[in-house]
Coordinates of C-alpha atoms and ligand atoms in Angstrom, one line a residue:
X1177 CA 13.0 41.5 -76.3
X1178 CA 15.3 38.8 -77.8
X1179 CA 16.9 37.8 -74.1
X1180 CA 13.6 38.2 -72.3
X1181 CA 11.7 35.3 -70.8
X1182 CA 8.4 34.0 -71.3
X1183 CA 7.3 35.0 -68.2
X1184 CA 8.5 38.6 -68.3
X1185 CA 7.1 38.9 -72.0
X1186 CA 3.7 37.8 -70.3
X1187 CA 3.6 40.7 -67.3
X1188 CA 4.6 43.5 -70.5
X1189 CA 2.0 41.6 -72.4
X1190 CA -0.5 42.1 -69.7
X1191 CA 0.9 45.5 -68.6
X1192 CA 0.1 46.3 -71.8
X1193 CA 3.6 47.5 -72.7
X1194 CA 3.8 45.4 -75.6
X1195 CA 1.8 44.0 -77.8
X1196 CA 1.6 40.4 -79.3
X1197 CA 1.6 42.1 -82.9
X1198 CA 4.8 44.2 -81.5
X1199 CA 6.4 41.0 -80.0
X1200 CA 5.4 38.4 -83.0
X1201 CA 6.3 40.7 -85.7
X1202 CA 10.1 41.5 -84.1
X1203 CA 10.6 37.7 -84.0
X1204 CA 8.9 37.3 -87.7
X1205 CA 11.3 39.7 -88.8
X1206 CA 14.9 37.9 -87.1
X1207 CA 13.7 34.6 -88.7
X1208 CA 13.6 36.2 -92.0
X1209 CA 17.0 37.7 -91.5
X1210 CA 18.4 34.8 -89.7
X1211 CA 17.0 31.5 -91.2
X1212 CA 19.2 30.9 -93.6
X1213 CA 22.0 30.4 -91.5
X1214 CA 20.4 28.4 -89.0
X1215 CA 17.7 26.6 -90.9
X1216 CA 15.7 25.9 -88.0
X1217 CA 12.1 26.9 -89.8
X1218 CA 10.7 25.0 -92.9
X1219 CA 7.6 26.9 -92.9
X1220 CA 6.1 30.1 -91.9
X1221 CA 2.8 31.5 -91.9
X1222 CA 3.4 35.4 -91.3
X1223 CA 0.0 36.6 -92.0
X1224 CA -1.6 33.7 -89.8
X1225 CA 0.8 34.3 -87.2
X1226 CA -0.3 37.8 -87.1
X1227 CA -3.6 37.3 -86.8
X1228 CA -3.1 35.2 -84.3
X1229 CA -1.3 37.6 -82.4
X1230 CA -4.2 40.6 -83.2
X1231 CA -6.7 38.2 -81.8
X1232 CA -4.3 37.9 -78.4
X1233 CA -4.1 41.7 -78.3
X1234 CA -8.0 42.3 -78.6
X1235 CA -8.2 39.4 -75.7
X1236 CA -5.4 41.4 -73.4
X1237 CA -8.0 44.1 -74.1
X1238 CA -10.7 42.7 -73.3
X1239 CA -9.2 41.6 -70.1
X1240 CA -9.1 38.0 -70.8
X1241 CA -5.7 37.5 -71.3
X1242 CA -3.8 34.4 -69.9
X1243 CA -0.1 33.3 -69.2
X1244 CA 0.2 32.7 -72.6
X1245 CA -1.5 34.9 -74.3
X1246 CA -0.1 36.8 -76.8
X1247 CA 3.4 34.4 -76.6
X1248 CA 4.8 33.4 -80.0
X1249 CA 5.6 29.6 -79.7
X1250 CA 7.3 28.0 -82.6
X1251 CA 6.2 24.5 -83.2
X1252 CA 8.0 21.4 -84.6
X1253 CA 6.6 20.0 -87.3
X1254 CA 5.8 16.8 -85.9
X1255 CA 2.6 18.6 -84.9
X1256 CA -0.8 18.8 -87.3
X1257 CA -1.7 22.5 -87.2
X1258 CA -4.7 22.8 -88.9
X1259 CA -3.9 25.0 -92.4
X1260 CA -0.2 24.8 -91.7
X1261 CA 1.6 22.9 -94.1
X1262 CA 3.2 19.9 -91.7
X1263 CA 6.2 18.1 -93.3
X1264 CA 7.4 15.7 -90.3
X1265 CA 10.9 16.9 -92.0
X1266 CA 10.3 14.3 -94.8
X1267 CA 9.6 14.8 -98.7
X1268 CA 6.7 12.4 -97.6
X1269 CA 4.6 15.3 -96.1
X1270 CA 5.8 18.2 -98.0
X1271 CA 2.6 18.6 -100.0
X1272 CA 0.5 17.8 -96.2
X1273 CA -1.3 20.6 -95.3
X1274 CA -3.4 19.1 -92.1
X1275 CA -6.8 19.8 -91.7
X1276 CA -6.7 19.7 -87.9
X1277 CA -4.9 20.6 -85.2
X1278 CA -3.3 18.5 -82.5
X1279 CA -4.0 18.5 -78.9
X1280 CA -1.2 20.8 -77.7
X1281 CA -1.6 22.7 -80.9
X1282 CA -4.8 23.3 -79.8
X1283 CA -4.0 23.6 -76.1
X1284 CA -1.7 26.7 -77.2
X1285 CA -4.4 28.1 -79.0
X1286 CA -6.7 28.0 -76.8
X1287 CA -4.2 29.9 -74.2
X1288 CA -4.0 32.6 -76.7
X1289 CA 0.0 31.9 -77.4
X1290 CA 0.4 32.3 -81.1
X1291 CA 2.0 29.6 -83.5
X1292 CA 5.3 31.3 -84.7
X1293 CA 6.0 28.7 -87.8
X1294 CA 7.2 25.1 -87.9
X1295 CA 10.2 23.8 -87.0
X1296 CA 12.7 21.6 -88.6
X1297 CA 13.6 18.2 -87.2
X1298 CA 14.7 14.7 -88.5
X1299 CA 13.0 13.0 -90.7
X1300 CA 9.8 11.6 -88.8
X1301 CA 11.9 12.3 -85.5
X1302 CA 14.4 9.8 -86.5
X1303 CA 18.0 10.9 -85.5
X1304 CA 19.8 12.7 -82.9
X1305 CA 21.3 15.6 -84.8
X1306 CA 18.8 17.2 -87.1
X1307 CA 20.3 16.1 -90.0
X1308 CA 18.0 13.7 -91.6
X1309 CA 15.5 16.2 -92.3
X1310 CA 14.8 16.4 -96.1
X1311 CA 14.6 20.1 -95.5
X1312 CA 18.8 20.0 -94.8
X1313 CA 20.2 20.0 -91.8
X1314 CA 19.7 22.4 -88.7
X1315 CA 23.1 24.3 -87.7
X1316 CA 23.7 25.1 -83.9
X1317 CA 23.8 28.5 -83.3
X1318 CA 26.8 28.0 -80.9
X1319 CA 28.9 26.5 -83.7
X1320 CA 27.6 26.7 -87.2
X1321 CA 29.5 24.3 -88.0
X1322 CA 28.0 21.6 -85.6
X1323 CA 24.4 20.1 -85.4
X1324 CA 22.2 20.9 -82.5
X1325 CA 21.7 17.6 -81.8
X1326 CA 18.0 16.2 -82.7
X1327 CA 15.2 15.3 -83.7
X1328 CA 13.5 18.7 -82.1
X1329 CA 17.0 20.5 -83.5
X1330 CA 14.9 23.4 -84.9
X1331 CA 12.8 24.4 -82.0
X1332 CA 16.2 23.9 -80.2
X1333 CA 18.1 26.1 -82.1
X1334 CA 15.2 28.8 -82.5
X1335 CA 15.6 28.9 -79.0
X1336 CA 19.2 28.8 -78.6
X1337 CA 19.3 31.9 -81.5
X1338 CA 16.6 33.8 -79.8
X1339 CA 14.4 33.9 -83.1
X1340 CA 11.6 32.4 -80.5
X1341 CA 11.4 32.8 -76.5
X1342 CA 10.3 29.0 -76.2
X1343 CA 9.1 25.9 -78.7
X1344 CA 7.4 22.4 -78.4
X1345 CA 9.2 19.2 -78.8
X1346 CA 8.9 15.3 -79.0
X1347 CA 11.3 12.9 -77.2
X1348 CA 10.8 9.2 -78.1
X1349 CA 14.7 8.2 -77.0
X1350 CA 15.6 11.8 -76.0
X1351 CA 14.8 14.6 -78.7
X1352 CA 13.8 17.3 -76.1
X1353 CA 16.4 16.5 -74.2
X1354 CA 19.9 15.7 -75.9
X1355 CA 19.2 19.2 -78.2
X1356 CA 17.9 21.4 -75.4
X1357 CA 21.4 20.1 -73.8
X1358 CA 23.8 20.7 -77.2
X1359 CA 21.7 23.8 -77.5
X1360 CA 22.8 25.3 -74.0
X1361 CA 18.6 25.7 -73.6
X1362 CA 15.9 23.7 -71.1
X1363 CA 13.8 21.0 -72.1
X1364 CA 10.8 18.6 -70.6
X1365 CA 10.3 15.4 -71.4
X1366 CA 6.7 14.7 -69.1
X1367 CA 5.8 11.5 -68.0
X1368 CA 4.5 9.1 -70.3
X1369 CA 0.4 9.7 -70.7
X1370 CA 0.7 13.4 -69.5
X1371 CA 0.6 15.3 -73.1
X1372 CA -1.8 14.0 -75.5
X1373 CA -0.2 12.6 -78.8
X1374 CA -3.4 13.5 -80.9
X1375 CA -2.4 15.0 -83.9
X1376 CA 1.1 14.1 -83.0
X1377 CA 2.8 12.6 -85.8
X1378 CA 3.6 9.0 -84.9
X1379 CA 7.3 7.6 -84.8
X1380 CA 6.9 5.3 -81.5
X1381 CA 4.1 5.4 -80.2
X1382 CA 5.1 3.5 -76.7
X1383 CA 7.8 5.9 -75.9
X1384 CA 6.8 9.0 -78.2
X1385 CA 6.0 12.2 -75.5
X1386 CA 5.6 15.7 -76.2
X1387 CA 7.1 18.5 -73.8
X1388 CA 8.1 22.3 -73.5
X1389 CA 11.8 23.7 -74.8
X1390 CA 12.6 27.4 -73.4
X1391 CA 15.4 29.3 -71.7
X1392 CA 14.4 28.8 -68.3
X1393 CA 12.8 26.2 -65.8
X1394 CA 10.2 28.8 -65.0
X1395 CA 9.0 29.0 -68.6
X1396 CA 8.6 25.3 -68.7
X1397 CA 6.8 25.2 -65.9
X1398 CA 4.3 28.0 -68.1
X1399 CA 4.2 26.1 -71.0
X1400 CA 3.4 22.7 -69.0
X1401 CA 0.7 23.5 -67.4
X1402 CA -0.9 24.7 -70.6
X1403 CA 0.6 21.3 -72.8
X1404 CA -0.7 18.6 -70.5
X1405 CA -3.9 17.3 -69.3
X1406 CA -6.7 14.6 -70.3
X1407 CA -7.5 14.0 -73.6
X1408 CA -9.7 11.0 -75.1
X1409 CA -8.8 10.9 -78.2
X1410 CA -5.1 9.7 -76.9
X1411 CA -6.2 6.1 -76.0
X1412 CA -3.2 6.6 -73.4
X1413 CA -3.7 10.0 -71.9
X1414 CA -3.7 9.4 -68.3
X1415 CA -7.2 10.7 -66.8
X1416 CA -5.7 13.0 -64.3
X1417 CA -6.3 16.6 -62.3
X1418 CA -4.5 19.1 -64.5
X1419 CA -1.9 20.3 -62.5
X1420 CA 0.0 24.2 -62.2
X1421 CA 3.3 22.5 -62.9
X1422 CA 4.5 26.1 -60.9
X1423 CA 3.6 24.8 -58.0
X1424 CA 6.7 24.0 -56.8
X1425 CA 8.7 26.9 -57.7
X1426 CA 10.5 28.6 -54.4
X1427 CA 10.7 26.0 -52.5
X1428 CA 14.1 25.2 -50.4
X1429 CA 15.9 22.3 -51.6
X1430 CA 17.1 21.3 -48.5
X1431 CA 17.4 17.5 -47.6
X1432 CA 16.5 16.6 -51.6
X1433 CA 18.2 13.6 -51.9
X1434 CA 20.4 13.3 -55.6
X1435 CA 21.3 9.7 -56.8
X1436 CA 23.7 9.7 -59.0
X1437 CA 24.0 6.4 -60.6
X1438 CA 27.7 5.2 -61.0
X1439 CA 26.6 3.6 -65.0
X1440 CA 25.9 7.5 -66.2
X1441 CA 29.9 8.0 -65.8
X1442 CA 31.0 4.8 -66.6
X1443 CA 29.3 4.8 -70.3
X1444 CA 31.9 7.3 -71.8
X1445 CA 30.5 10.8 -71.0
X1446 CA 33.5 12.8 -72.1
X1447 CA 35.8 14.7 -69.3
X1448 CA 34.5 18.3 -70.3
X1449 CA 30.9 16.9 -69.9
X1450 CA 31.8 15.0 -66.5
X1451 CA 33.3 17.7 -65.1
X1452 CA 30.4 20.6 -65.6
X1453 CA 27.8 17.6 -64.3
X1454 CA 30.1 17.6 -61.3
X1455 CA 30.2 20.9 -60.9
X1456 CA 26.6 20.9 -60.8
X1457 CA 25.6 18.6 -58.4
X1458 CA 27.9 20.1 -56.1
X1459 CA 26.4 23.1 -56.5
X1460 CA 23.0 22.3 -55.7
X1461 CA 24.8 20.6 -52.2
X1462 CA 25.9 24.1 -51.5
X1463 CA 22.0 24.5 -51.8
X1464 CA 21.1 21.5 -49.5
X1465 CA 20.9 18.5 -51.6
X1466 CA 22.3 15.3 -50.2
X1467 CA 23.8 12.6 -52.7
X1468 CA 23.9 8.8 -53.0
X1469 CA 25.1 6.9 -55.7
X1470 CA 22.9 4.8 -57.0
X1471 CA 22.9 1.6 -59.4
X1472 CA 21.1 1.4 -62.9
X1473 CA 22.5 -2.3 -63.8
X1474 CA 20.8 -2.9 -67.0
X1475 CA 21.5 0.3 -68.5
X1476 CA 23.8 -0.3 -70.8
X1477 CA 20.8 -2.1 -72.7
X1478 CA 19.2 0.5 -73.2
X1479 CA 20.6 1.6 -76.6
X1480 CA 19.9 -2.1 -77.7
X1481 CA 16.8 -2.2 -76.5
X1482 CA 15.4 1.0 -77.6
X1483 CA 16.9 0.2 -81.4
X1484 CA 14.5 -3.1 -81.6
X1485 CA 11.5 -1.4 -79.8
X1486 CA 11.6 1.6 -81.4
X1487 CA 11.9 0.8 -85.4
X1488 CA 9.2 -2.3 -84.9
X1489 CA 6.6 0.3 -84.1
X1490 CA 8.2 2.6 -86.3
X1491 CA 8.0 0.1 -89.2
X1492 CA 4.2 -0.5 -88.3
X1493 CA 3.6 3.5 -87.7
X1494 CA 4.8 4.7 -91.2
X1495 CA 2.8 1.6 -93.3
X1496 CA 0.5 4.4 -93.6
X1497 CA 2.4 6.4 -96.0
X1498 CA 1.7 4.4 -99.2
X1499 CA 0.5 7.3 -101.5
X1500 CA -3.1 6.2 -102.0
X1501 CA -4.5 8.7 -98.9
X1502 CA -2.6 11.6 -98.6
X1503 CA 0.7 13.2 -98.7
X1504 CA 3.5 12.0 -101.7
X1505 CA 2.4 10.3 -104.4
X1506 CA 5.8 8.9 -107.0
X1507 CA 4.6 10.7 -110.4
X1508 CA 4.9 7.8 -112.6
X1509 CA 4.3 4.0 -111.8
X1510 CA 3.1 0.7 -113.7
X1511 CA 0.5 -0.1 -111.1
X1512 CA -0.5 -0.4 -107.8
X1513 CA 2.1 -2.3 -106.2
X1514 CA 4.8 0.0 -108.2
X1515 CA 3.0 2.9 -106.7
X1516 CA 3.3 1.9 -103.4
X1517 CA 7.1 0.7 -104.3
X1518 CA 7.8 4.4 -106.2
X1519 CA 6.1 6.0 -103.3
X1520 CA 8.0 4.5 -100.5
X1521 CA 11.5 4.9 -102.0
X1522 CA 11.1 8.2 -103.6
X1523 CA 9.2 9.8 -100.1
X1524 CA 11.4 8.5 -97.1
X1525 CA 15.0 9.2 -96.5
X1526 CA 17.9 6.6 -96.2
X1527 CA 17.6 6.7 -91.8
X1528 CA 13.9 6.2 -92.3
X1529 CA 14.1 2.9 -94.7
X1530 CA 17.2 1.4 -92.3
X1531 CA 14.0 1.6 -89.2
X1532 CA 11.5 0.3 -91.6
X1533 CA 13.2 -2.5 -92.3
X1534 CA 15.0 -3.2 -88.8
X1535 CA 11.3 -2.8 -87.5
X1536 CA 10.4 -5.3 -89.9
X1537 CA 12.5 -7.8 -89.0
X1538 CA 12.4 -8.0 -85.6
X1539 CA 8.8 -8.4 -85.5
X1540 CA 8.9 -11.2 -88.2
X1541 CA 8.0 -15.0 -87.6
X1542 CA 11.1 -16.9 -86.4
X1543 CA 12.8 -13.2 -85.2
X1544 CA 10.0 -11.8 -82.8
X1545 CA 10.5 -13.7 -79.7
X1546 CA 14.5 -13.5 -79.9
X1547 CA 14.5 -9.6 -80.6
X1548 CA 11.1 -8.2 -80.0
X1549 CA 9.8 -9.8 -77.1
X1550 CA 13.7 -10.1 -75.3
X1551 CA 13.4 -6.3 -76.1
X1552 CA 10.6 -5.8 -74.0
X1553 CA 11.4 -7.7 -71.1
X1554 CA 14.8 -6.0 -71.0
X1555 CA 12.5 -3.1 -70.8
X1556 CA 10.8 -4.5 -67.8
X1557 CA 14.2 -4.7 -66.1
X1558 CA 15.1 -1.2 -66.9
X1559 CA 11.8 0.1 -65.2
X1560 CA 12.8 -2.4 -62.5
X1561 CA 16.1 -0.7 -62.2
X1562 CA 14.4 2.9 -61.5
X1563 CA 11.8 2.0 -59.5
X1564 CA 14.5 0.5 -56.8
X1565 CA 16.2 3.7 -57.2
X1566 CA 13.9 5.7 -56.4
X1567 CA 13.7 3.9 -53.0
X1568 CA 16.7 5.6 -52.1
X1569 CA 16.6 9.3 -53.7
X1570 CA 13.8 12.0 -55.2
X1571 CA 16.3 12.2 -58.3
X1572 CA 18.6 10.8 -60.4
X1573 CA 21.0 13.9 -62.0
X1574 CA 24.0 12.7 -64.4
X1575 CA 24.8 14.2 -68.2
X1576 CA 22.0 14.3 -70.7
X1577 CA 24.2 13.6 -74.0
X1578 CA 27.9 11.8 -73.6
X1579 CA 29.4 14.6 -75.3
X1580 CA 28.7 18.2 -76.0
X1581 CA 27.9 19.0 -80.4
X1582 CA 29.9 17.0 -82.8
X1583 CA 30.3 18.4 -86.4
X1584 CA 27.5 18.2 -89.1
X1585 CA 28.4 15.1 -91.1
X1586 CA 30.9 13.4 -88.6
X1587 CA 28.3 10.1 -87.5
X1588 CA 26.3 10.3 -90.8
X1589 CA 28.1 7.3 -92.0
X1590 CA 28.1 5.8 -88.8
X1591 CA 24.3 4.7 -87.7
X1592 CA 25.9 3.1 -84.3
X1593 CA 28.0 6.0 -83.6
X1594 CA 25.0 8.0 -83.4
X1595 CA 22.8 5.8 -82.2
X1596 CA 25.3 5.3 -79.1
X1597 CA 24.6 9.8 -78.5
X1598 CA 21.2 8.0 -76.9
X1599 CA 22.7 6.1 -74.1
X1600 CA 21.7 8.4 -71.2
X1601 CA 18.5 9.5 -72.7
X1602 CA 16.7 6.3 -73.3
X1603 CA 16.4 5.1 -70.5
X1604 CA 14.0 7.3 -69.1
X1605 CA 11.5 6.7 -72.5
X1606 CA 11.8 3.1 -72.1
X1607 CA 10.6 3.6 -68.2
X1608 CA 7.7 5.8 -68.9
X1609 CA 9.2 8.2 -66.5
X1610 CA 10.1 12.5 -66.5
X1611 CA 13.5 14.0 -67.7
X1612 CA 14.3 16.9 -68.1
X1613 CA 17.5 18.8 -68.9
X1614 CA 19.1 22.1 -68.0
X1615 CA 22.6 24.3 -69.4
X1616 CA 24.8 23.3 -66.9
X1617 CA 28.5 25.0 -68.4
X1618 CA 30.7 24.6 -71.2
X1619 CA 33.0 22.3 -73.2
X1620 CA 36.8 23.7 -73.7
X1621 CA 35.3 24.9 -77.3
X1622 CA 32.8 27.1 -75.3
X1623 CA 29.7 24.5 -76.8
X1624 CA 27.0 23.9 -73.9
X1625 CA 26.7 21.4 -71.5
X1626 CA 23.2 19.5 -70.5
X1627 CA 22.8 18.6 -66.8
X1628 CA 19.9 15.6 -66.6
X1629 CA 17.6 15.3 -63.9
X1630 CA 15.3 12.6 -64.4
X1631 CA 12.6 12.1 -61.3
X1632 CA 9.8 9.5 -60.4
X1633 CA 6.5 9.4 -62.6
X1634 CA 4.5 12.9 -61.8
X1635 CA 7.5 14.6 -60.5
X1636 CA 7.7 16.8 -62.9
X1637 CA 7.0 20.1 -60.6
X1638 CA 9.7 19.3 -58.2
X1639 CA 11.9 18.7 -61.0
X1640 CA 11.3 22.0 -62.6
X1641 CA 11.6 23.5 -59.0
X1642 CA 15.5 21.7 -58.6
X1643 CA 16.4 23.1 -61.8
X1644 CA 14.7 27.0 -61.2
X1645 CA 16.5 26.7 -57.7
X1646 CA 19.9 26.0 -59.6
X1647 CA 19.0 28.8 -62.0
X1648 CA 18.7 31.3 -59.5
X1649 CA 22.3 30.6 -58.6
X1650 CA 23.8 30.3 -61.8
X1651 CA 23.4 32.1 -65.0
X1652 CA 24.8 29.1 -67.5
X1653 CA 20.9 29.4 -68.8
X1654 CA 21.2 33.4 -69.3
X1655 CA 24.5 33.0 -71.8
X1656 CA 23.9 33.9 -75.4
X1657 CA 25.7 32.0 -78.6
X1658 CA 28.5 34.1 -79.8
X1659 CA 26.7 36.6 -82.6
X1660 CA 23.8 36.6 -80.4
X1661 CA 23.0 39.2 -78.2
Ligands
LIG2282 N1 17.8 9.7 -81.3 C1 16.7 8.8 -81.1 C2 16.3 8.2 -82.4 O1 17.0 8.4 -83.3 C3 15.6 9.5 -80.4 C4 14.8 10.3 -81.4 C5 13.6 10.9 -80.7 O2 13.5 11.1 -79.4 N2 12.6 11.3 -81.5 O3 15.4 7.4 -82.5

């Protein structure tokens, strides 16, 4: 059960050779025993979970049943679930129990698939390593000893350690992506406007998208199609057919044309990570992909960039949290203004106050034009830079994260250092457009590998169909963290 795939845990589902109560219950019971060494969870709702999962069983019954139905999905807990406690990985939340649920909350529910418990992250998706979360960090299951990379580092590693078959995710600069990749997992970040972020906890709201994390290509393609579509309560859900994001699965890649742009190697992806990605692309030639290489001139601004853009609406995102409404309230103040002051200091982390005030000051009188507005026409460049790209190929492929897991606590002290982990991921938030990334191979310490494949807006089927293709000749997706059968 641990090793088997969504989609083969949905045809015993609907053979009825297991049951969700069966299949919830055995992952219920390795979180409990496996938890504490991982710390991908911060909350669990057994006896919701399970009657989740009763009410998927007496649906298979009934003969109603649907992909999902019946799938335990664990959620991160950026997410509102309505009577789930949802932390955003900050003491801010930890007393938040939402009284709604979002859209893909609800999108899941709907589909039957049951929520397994909350994941740990960042702190309000701030970080790429899991490690600002106020819940302690998340450990990679590969190496203990190294983060998983972040902010989605707990449905990573639930993954990774098979205490789930598959998770949801945000990536506002990458955090599907860069800990699906450290992981040795898949992940989807969708086109900007395809998943709803209603009930999404907001971090940036211009770049912020919600996507699947699983095992295989296949099973992001299951959980896509039941994640996106049309909502109005998203003022920037794109009003679109919903779309079996399956579709594409099986076709030949013959004649698909790779660009691989010359700035993903030149930005300092280390040797190990350069030499799987190579390894990669030329095994999908051996499958009939052409390659060009391709020029992204203004990406190396894209770190830059994104640090302005993203704390400014960060910054205006999180004036929310001022104790008066909900969520943590400083128990002892003089009066209002110390309230809010008590309230702010005590309830965010140290990563959270360095965007709040970064945000701040780039959108200030006398600063805005000279950071925020530069910001976003650099931003119009690098959406330039794509679209003339994608002239020439169906998809740009290169590394997902420079270099494979680094130790917990080595760039803690080093905001830049760990801001720079974000170069190749970025880009492709800042654009609007799909990434996605896929276990492509191992460092010399046997940690994974991501290969990226980013496509063109909507592309997101043929993307999944390039990576199932490469799946079906490799088995780096199949391998299993040492301890981990
Ligand atoms: N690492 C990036 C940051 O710290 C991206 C995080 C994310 O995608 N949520 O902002």
């Amino acid at each position: 059960m641990d090793n088997a795939t969504i989609s083969s845990l949905s045809a015993e589902l609907a053979a009825r050779k297991l049951s969700s109560v069966e299949l919830t219950g055995h992952f219920l019971s390795r979180i409990k025993a496996l938890n504490a060494k991982y710390n991908c969870f911060v909350t669990l709702d057994e006896e919701r979970s399970l009657a989740q999962a009763r009410a998927a069983d007496a649906r298979r019954s009934a003969g109603s049943g649907q992909p999902l139905t019946g799938i335990p999905i664990a959620q991160k807990d950026i997410f509102c679930a309505a009577g789930w406690r949802t932390t955003c990985g900050s003491r801010m939340l930890s007393n938040f129990v939402s009284p709604y649920d979002a859209h893909v909350v609800a999108q899941l529910d709907a589909a039957g698939a049951v929520n397994l418990g909350k994941t740990n992250m960042d702190e309000f998706a701030m970080g790429s390593s899991s490690e600002t979360s106020y819940y302690g960090p998340v450990r990679n299951p590969w190496d203990v000893h190294t983060v998983p990379g972040g902010s989605s580092g707990g449905s990573a590693a639930a993954v990774a350690a098979r205490l789930a078959p598959g998770a949801t995710g945000t990536d506002t600069g990458g955090s599907i992506r860069q800990p699906a990749a450290m992981t040795g997992i898949c992940g989807l970040k969708p086109t900007y406007g395809v998943v709803s972020r209603y009930g999404m906890i907001a971090f940036a709201s211009s770049l912020d998208q919600a996507g699947p994390m699983a095992r295989t290509a296949e099973d992001l393609a299951l959980l896509m199609t039941t994640m996106a579509g049309y909502d109005a309560r998203d003022s920037t859900s794109l009003e679109r057919e919903r779309e079996n994001y399956a579709r594409e699965l099986g076709k030949p890649l013959a004649g698909l044309r790779i660009g691989l742009p010359k700035e993903f190697i030149a930005e300092g992806a280390s040797a190990d990570v350069v030499k799987a990605v190579e390894a990669a692309v030329a095994e999908l030639g051996r499958l009939g992909c052409t390659t060009v290489e391709v020029s992204l001139p203004n990406m190396r601004l894209a770190v830059p960039v994104y640090y302005v853009l993203a704390p400014a609406e960060a910054s205006s995102n999180l004036a929310r949290y001022d104790g008066a409404r909900y969520g943590y309230r400083a128990p002892e103040y003089a009066d209002l203004a110390d309230m809010y002051k008590k309230t702010r200091s005590q309830g965010f982390g140290a990563e959270v106050k360095r965007r709040i005030l970064i945000g701040t000051y780039v959108l200030s009188h006398g600063y805005y034009d000279a950071y925020y507005i530069q910001a976003q026409r650099v931003r119009r460049l690098i959406a330039r830079d794509f679209a003339e790209v994608f002239e020439r190929c169906d998809v740009i492929m290169g590394p997902t994260s420079p270099t494979t897991a680094f130790r917990i606590g080595e760039k803690m002290g080093d905001p830049v250092q760990m801001y720079l982990n974000d170069i190749y991921t970025t880009p492709a938030n800042l654009a609007g457009l799909p990434g996605l990334s896929i276990p492509c191979g191992f460092d010399a310490k046997g940690l994974p590998v991501g290969l990226q494949i980013i496509g063109n807006y909507f592309a997101e089927a043929r993307m999944l169909n390039v990576a199932h293709q490469y799946q079906r000749a490799t088995d780096w997706h199949t391998r299993t963290p040492p301890g981990v059968e």
